[in-house]
Amino acid sequence: MNTKKVLKIDIKGVVPTTNGSAVFLGNEEKVFVIYMDPLVGNAISMLIHGAQTERPLTHDLMGMLLTALGAKVERVIINDLKGSTYYGRMIVSVENELQQRKVIELDARPSDCLAMAAQQKSPVYITREVWDEVEDMSAVLRKMQEHKAGEAETSSQELEEREEKDDEETR
């Protein structure tokens, strides 16, 4: 059984970048960024803003499948960070007609974990160990939220530079 200490975090925002999306996550103490592909980033943005699509997206389909099977995403956990690559776990529970409950822990990309958490309105956690490693990006998010053209451009440029740096480190 996993006994790592975790902290609850929320999706604070999603910003498109040149190579994908920057998803801001955190709490009152700190905010950090996970970069991901644009399709999942866009899906997360749509889910947290309640946008409707004409046809179900992949994460909508997965949510419908879970519901049809009587299962749900209990929570997701960002549990590891190696270089600039994050790792996640999705905890799914299902209860059958005999009231027997089964809990499954799945290895998943944090991007998919976050999309499913947004789709299922499930809580998101991060291990204390990973939390202590991430860079605080609260100031960048705050600048972007202020809607001042000059500052927002600077913040977007900062994100682009950080994303390029992370890409170079993973090569």
PDB file of C-alpha atoms in Angstrom:
ATOM      1  CA  MET A   1       0.000   0.000   0.000  1.00  0.00           C
ATOM      2  CA  ASN A   2       1.276   3.440  -0.953  1.00  0.00           C
ATOM      3  CA  THR A   3       1.781   5.669   2.084  1.00  0.00           C
ATOM      4  CA  LYS A   4       3.306   8.762   0.471  1.00  0.00           C
ATOM      5  CA  LYS A   5       1.996  12.058   1.815  1.00  0.00           C
ATOM      6  CA  VAL A   6      -0.102  13.974  -0.706  1.00  0.00           C
ATOM      7  CA  LEU A   7      -1.487  17.494  -1.080  1.00  0.00           C
ATOM      8  CA  LYS A   8      -4.704  18.454  -2.805  1.00  0.00           C
ATOM      9  CA  ILE A   9      -4.232  20.710  -5.823  1.00  0.00           C
ATOM     10  CA  ASP A  10      -6.531  22.227  -8.436  1.00  0.00           C
ATOM     11  CA  ILE A  11      -6.303  23.016 -12.118  1.00  0.00           C
ATOM     12  CA  LYS A  12      -5.769  26.779 -12.106  1.00  0.00           C
ATOM     13  CA  GLY A  13      -5.693  27.373 -15.850  1.00  0.00           C
ATOM     14  CA  VAL A  14      -4.638  26.171 -19.292  1.00  0.00           C
ATOM     15  CA  VAL A  15      -2.588  28.311 -21.674  1.00  0.00           C
ATOM     16  CA  PRO A  16      -1.771  27.396 -25.284  1.00  0.00           C
ATOM     17  CA  THR A  17       1.948  27.414 -26.118  1.00  0.00           C
ATOM     18  CA  THR A  18       3.880  26.990 -29.356  1.00  0.00           C
ATOM     19  CA  ASN A  19       4.392  23.253 -28.790  1.00  0.00           C
ATOM     20  CA  GLY A  20       1.235  22.388 -26.874  1.00  0.00           C
ATOM     21  CA  SER A  21      -0.404  23.557 -23.676  1.00  0.00           C
ATOM     22  CA  ALA A  22       0.764  24.710 -20.260  1.00  0.00           C
ATOM     23  CA  VAL A  23      -1.523  23.511 -17.481  1.00  0.00           C
ATOM     24  CA  PHE A  24      -1.188  25.463 -14.233  1.00  0.00           C
ATOM     25  CA  LEU A  25      -1.801  23.380 -11.100  1.00  0.00           C
ATOM     26  CA  GLY A  26      -1.556  24.228  -7.440  1.00  0.00           C
ATOM     27  CA  ASN A  27      -3.111  25.635  -4.308  1.00  0.00           C
ATOM     28  CA  GLU A  28      -2.827  28.805  -2.207  1.00  0.00           C
ATOM     29  CA  GLU A  29       0.819  28.039  -1.423  1.00  0.00           C
ATOM     30  CA  LYS A  30       2.248  27.442  -4.890  1.00  0.00           C
ATOM     31  CA  VAL A  31       1.392  26.966  -8.564  1.00  0.00           C
ATOM     32  CA  PHE A  32       3.412  24.901 -11.059  1.00  0.00           C
ATOM     33  CA  VAL A  33       3.142  24.005 -14.734  1.00  0.00           C
ATOM     34  CA  ILE A  34       2.909  20.729 -16.617  1.00  0.00           C
ATOM     35  CA  TYR A  35       3.389  20.968 -20.383  1.00  0.00           C
ATOM     36  CA  MET A  36       1.371  18.623 -22.567  1.00  0.00           C
ATOM     37  CA  ASP A  37       0.198  18.059 -26.096  1.00  0.00           C
ATOM     38  CA  PRO A  38      -2.330  20.595 -27.406  1.00  0.00           C
ATOM     39  CA  LEU A  39      -5.211  18.137 -27.842  1.00  0.00           C
ATOM     40  CA  VAL A  40      -5.272  17.036 -24.211  1.00  0.00           C
ATOM     41  CA  GLY A  41      -4.611  20.590 -23.006  1.00  0.00           C
ATOM     42  CA  ASN A  42      -7.555  21.826 -25.062  1.00  0.00           C
ATOM     43  CA  ALA A  43      -9.745  18.992 -23.747  1.00  0.00           C
ATOM     44  CA  ILE A  44      -8.867  19.931 -20.151  1.00  0.00           C
ATOM     45  CA  SER A  45      -9.638  23.586 -20.856  1.00  0.00           C
ATOM     46  CA  MET A  46     -13.011  22.676 -22.360  1.00  0.00           C
ATOM     47  CA  LEU A  47     -13.835  20.371 -19.444  1.00  0.00           C
ATOM     48  CA  ILE A  48     -12.996  22.892 -16.704  1.00  0.00           C
ATOM     49  CA  HIS A  49     -14.987  25.597 -18.494  1.00  0.00           C
ATOM     50  CA  GLY A  50     -17.985  23.342 -19.177  1.00  0.00           C
ATOM     51  CA  ALA A  51     -17.760  23.730 -22.961  1.00  0.00           C
ATOM     52  CA  GLN A  52     -19.903  21.345 -24.963  1.00  0.00           C
ATOM     53  CA  THR A  53     -18.763  19.553 -28.108  1.00  0.00           C
ATOM     54  CA  GLU A  54     -20.879  18.263 -30.948  1.00  0.00           C
ATOM     55  CA  ARG A  55     -19.421  14.783 -30.548  1.00  0.00           C
ATOM     56  CA  PRO A  56     -17.750  13.124 -27.527  1.00  0.00           C
ATOM     57  CA  LEU A  57     -14.007  13.586 -27.187  1.00  0.00           C
ATOM     58  CA  THR A  58     -11.755  10.733 -26.047  1.00  0.00           C
ATOM     59  CA  HIS A  59     -12.020  11.653 -22.365  1.00  0.00           C
ATOM     60  CA  ASP A  60     -15.797  12.003 -22.668  1.00  0.00           C
ATOM     61  CA  LEU A  61     -15.921   8.515 -24.174  1.00  0.00           C
ATOM     62  CA  MET A  62     -13.791   7.128 -21.335  1.00  0.00           C
ATOM     63  CA  GLY A  63     -16.089   8.806 -18.805  1.00  0.00           C
ATOM     64  CA  MET A  64     -19.179   7.312 -20.457  1.00  0.00           C
ATOM     65  CA  LEU A  65     -17.523   3.890 -20.452  1.00  0.00           C
ATOM     66  CA  LEU A  66     -16.711   4.148 -16.745  1.00  0.00           C
ATOM     67  CA  THR A  67     -20.274   5.250 -15.973  1.00  0.00           C
ATOM     68  CA  ALA A  68     -21.740   2.388 -18.032  1.00  0.00           C
ATOM     69  CA  LEU A  69     -19.603  -0.055 -16.036  1.00  0.00           C
ATOM     70  CA  GLY A  70     -20.585   1.483 -12.713  1.00  0.00           C
ATOM     71  CA  ALA A  71     -17.086   2.836 -12.163  1.00  0.00           C
ATOM     72  CA  LYS A  72     -15.711   6.275 -11.441  1.00  0.00           C
ATOM     73  CA  VAL A  73     -12.406   8.070 -11.045  1.00  0.00           C
ATOM     74  CA  GLU A  74     -11.978   8.463  -7.280  1.00  0.00           C
ATOM     75  CA  ARG A  75      -8.866  10.651  -7.526  1.00  0.00           C
ATOM     76  CA  VAL A  76      -5.698  11.198  -9.504  1.00  0.00           C
ATOM     77  CA  ILE A  77      -2.197  11.634  -8.112  1.00  0.00           C
ATOM     78  CA  ILE A  78       0.868  13.181  -9.678  1.00  0.00           C
ATOM     79  CA  ASN A  79       3.343  10.882  -7.998  1.00  0.00           C
ATOM     80  CA  ASP A  80       6.742  11.260  -9.628  1.00  0.00           C
ATOM     81  CA  LEU A  81       8.982  13.651 -11.541  1.00  0.00           C
ATOM     82  CA  LYS A  82      12.036  12.459 -13.467  1.00  0.00           C
ATOM     83  CA  GLY A  83      13.835  15.285 -15.252  1.00  0.00           C
ATOM     84  CA  SER A  84      10.959  17.255 -16.734  1.00  0.00           C
ATOM     85  CA  THR A  85       8.644  14.224 -17.106  1.00  0.00           C
ATOM     86  CA  TYR A  86       5.780  13.870 -14.649  1.00  0.00           C
ATOM     87  CA  TYR A  87       4.122  10.558 -13.785  1.00  0.00           C
ATOM     88  CA  GLY A  88       0.593   9.971 -12.585  1.00  0.00           C
ATOM     89  CA  ARG A  89      -1.775   7.422 -11.112  1.00  0.00           C
ATOM     90  CA  MET A  90      -5.515   7.224 -11.607  1.00  0.00           C
ATOM     91  CA  ILE A  91      -7.538   5.563  -8.851  1.00  0.00           C
ATOM     92  CA  VAL A  92     -10.744   4.039 -10.206  1.00  0.00           C
ATOM     93  CA  SER A  93     -13.430   2.338  -8.150  1.00  0.00           C
ATOM     94  CA  VAL A  94     -16.299   0.135  -9.207  1.00  0.00           C
ATOM     95  CA  GLU A  95     -19.091  -1.425  -7.231  1.00  0.00           C
ATOM     96  CA  ASN A  96     -21.058  -4.367  -8.601  1.00  0.00           C
ATOM     97  CA  GLU A  97     -24.666  -5.365  -8.039  1.00  0.00           C
ATOM     98  CA  LEU A  98     -23.683  -7.351  -4.915  1.00  0.00           C
ATOM     99  CA  GLN A  99     -22.186  -4.190  -3.380  1.00  0.00           C
ATOM    100  CA  GLN A 100     -18.686  -5.585  -3.774  1.00  0.00           C
ATOM    101  CA  ARG A 101     -16.258  -2.732  -4.258  1.00  0.00           C
ATOM    102  CA  LYS A 102     -13.042  -2.948  -6.233  1.00  0.00           C
ATOM    103  CA  VAL A 103     -10.389  -0.225  -6.394  1.00  0.00           C
ATOM    104  CA  ILE A 104      -7.929  -0.152  -9.273  1.00  0.00           C
ATOM    105  CA  GLU A 105      -4.787   1.979  -9.462  1.00  0.00           C
ATOM    106  CA  LEU A 106      -3.657   2.703 -13.014  1.00  0.00           C
ATOM    107  CA  ASP A 107      -0.405   4.161 -14.304  1.00  0.00           C
ATOM    108  CA  ALA A 108      -1.264   7.060 -16.620  1.00  0.00           C
ATOM    109  CA  ARG A 109       0.125  10.227 -18.116  1.00  0.00           C
ATOM    110  CA  PRO A 110      -0.661  13.192 -15.868  1.00  0.00           C
ATOM    111  CA  SER A 111      -2.311  14.874 -18.854  1.00  0.00           C
ATOM    112  CA  ASP A 112      -4.820  12.020 -19.149  1.00  0.00           C
ATOM    113  CA  CYS A 113      -5.221  11.885 -15.369  1.00  0.00           C
ATOM    114  CA  LEU A 114      -6.039  15.591 -15.289  1.00  0.00           C
ATOM    115  CA  ALA A 115      -8.471  15.328 -18.202  1.00  0.00           C
ATOM    116  CA  MET A 116     -10.283  12.419 -16.539  1.00  0.00           C
ATOM    117  CA  ALA A 117     -10.325  14.224 -13.179  1.00  0.00           C
ATOM    118  CA  ALA A 118     -11.842  17.289 -14.873  1.00  0.00           C
ATOM    119  CA  GLN A 119     -14.353  15.117 -16.746  1.00  0.00           C
ATOM    120  CA  GLN A 120     -15.369  13.186 -13.612  1.00  0.00           C
ATOM    121  CA  LYS A 121     -15.030  16.169 -11.227  1.00  0.00           C
ATOM    122  CA  SER A 122     -12.571  14.144  -9.152  1.00  0.00           C
ATOM    123  CA  PRO A 123      -9.883  15.548  -6.836  1.00  0.00           C
ATOM    124  CA  VAL A 124      -6.267  15.924  -7.917  1.00  0.00           C
ATOM    125  CA  TYR A 125      -3.338  15.292  -5.567  1.00  0.00           C
ATOM    126  CA  ILE A 126       0.430  15.548  -5.753  1.00  0.00           C
ATOM    127  CA  THR A 127       2.950  13.757  -3.586  1.00  0.00           C
ATOM    128  CA  ARG A 128       4.837  15.968  -1.141  1.00  0.00           C
ATOM    129  CA  GLU A 129       8.098  14.785  -2.686  1.00  0.00           C
ATOM    130  CA  VAL A 130       7.123  16.044  -6.169  1.00  0.00           C
ATOM    131  CA  TRP A 131       5.553  19.203  -4.700  1.00  0.00           C
ATOM    132  CA  ASP A 132       8.833  20.109  -3.064  1.00  0.00           C
ATOM    133  CA  GLU A 133      10.650  19.712  -6.428  1.00  0.00           C
ATOM    134  CA  VAL A 134       8.393  21.843  -8.659  1.00  0.00           C
ATOM    135  CA  GLU A 135       9.139  25.459  -9.457  1.00  0.00           C
ATOM    136  CA  ASP A 136       6.643  28.030  -8.182  1.00  0.00           C
ATOM    137  CA  MET A 137       4.984  29.697 -11.179  1.00  0.00           C
ATOM    138  CA  SER A 138       2.420  31.714  -9.194  1.00  0.00           C
ATOM    139  CA  ALA A 139       3.838  35.032 -10.420  1.00  0.00           C
ATOM    140  CA  VAL A 140       3.577  33.991 -14.074  1.00  0.00           C
ATOM    141  CA  LEU A 141      -0.040  32.881 -13.639  1.00  0.00           C
ATOM    142  CA  ARG A 142      -0.876  36.075 -11.763  1.00  0.00           C
ATOM    143  CA  LYS A 143       0.609  38.200 -14.570  1.00  0.00           C
ATOM    144  CA  MET A 144      -1.423  36.326 -17.152  1.00  0.00           C
ATOM    145  CA  GLN A 145      -4.615  36.773 -15.155  1.00  0.00           C
ATOM    146  CA  GLU A 146      -4.124  40.529 -14.863  1.00  0.00           C
ATOM    147  CA  HIS A 147      -4.920  40.916 -18.594  1.00  0.00           C
ATOM    148  CA  LYS A 148      -2.375  43.644 -19.109  1.00  0.00           C
ATOM    149  CA  ALA A 149      -1.203  43.250 -22.702  1.00  0.00           C
ATOM    150  CA  GLY A 150       2.492  43.930 -22.050  1.00  0.00           C
ATOM    151  CA  GLU A 151       2.679  41.732 -18.970  1.00  0.00           C
ATOM    152  CA  ALA A 152       0.665  38.918 -20.550  1.00  0.00           C
ATOM    153  CA  GLU A 153       3.038  38.891 -23.542  1.00  0.00           C
ATOM    154  CA  THR A 154       6.019  38.713 -21.204  1.00  0.00           C
ATOM    155  CA  SER A 155       4.399  35.845 -19.287  1.00  0.00           C
ATOM    156  CA  SER A 156       3.683  33.956 -22.516  1.00  0.00           C
ATOM    157  CA  GLN A 157       7.288  34.438 -23.578  1.00  0.00           C
ATOM    158  CA  GLU A 158       8.455  33.114 -20.182  1.00  0.00           C
ATOM    159  CA  LEU A 159       6.301  30.018 -20.661  1.00  0.00           C
ATOM    160  CA  GLU A 160       7.670  29.451 -24.176  1.00  0.00           C
ATOM    161  CA  GLU A 161      11.259  29.741 -22.906  1.00  0.00           C
ATOM    162  CA  ARG A 162      10.602  27.336 -20.013  1.00  0.00           C
ATOM    163  CA  GLU A 163       8.880  24.855 -22.337  1.00  0.00           C
ATOM    164  CA  GLU A 164      11.844  24.954 -24.759  1.00  0.00           C
ATOM    165  CA  LYS A 165      14.261  24.463 -21.839  1.00  0.00           C
ATOM    166  CA  ASP A 166      12.253  21.447 -20.601  1.00  0.00           C
ATOM    167  CA  ASP A 167      12.202  19.986 -24.146  1.00  0.00           C
ATOM    168  CA  GLU A 168      15.983  20.353 -24.421  1.00  0.00           C
ATOM    169  CA  GLU A 169      16.506  18.659 -21.039  1.00  0.00           C
ATOM    170  CA  THR A 170      14.466  15.612 -22.085  1.00  0.00           C
ATOM    171  CA  ARG A 171      16.430  15.053 -25.307  1.00  0.00           C
TER     172      ARG A 171
END
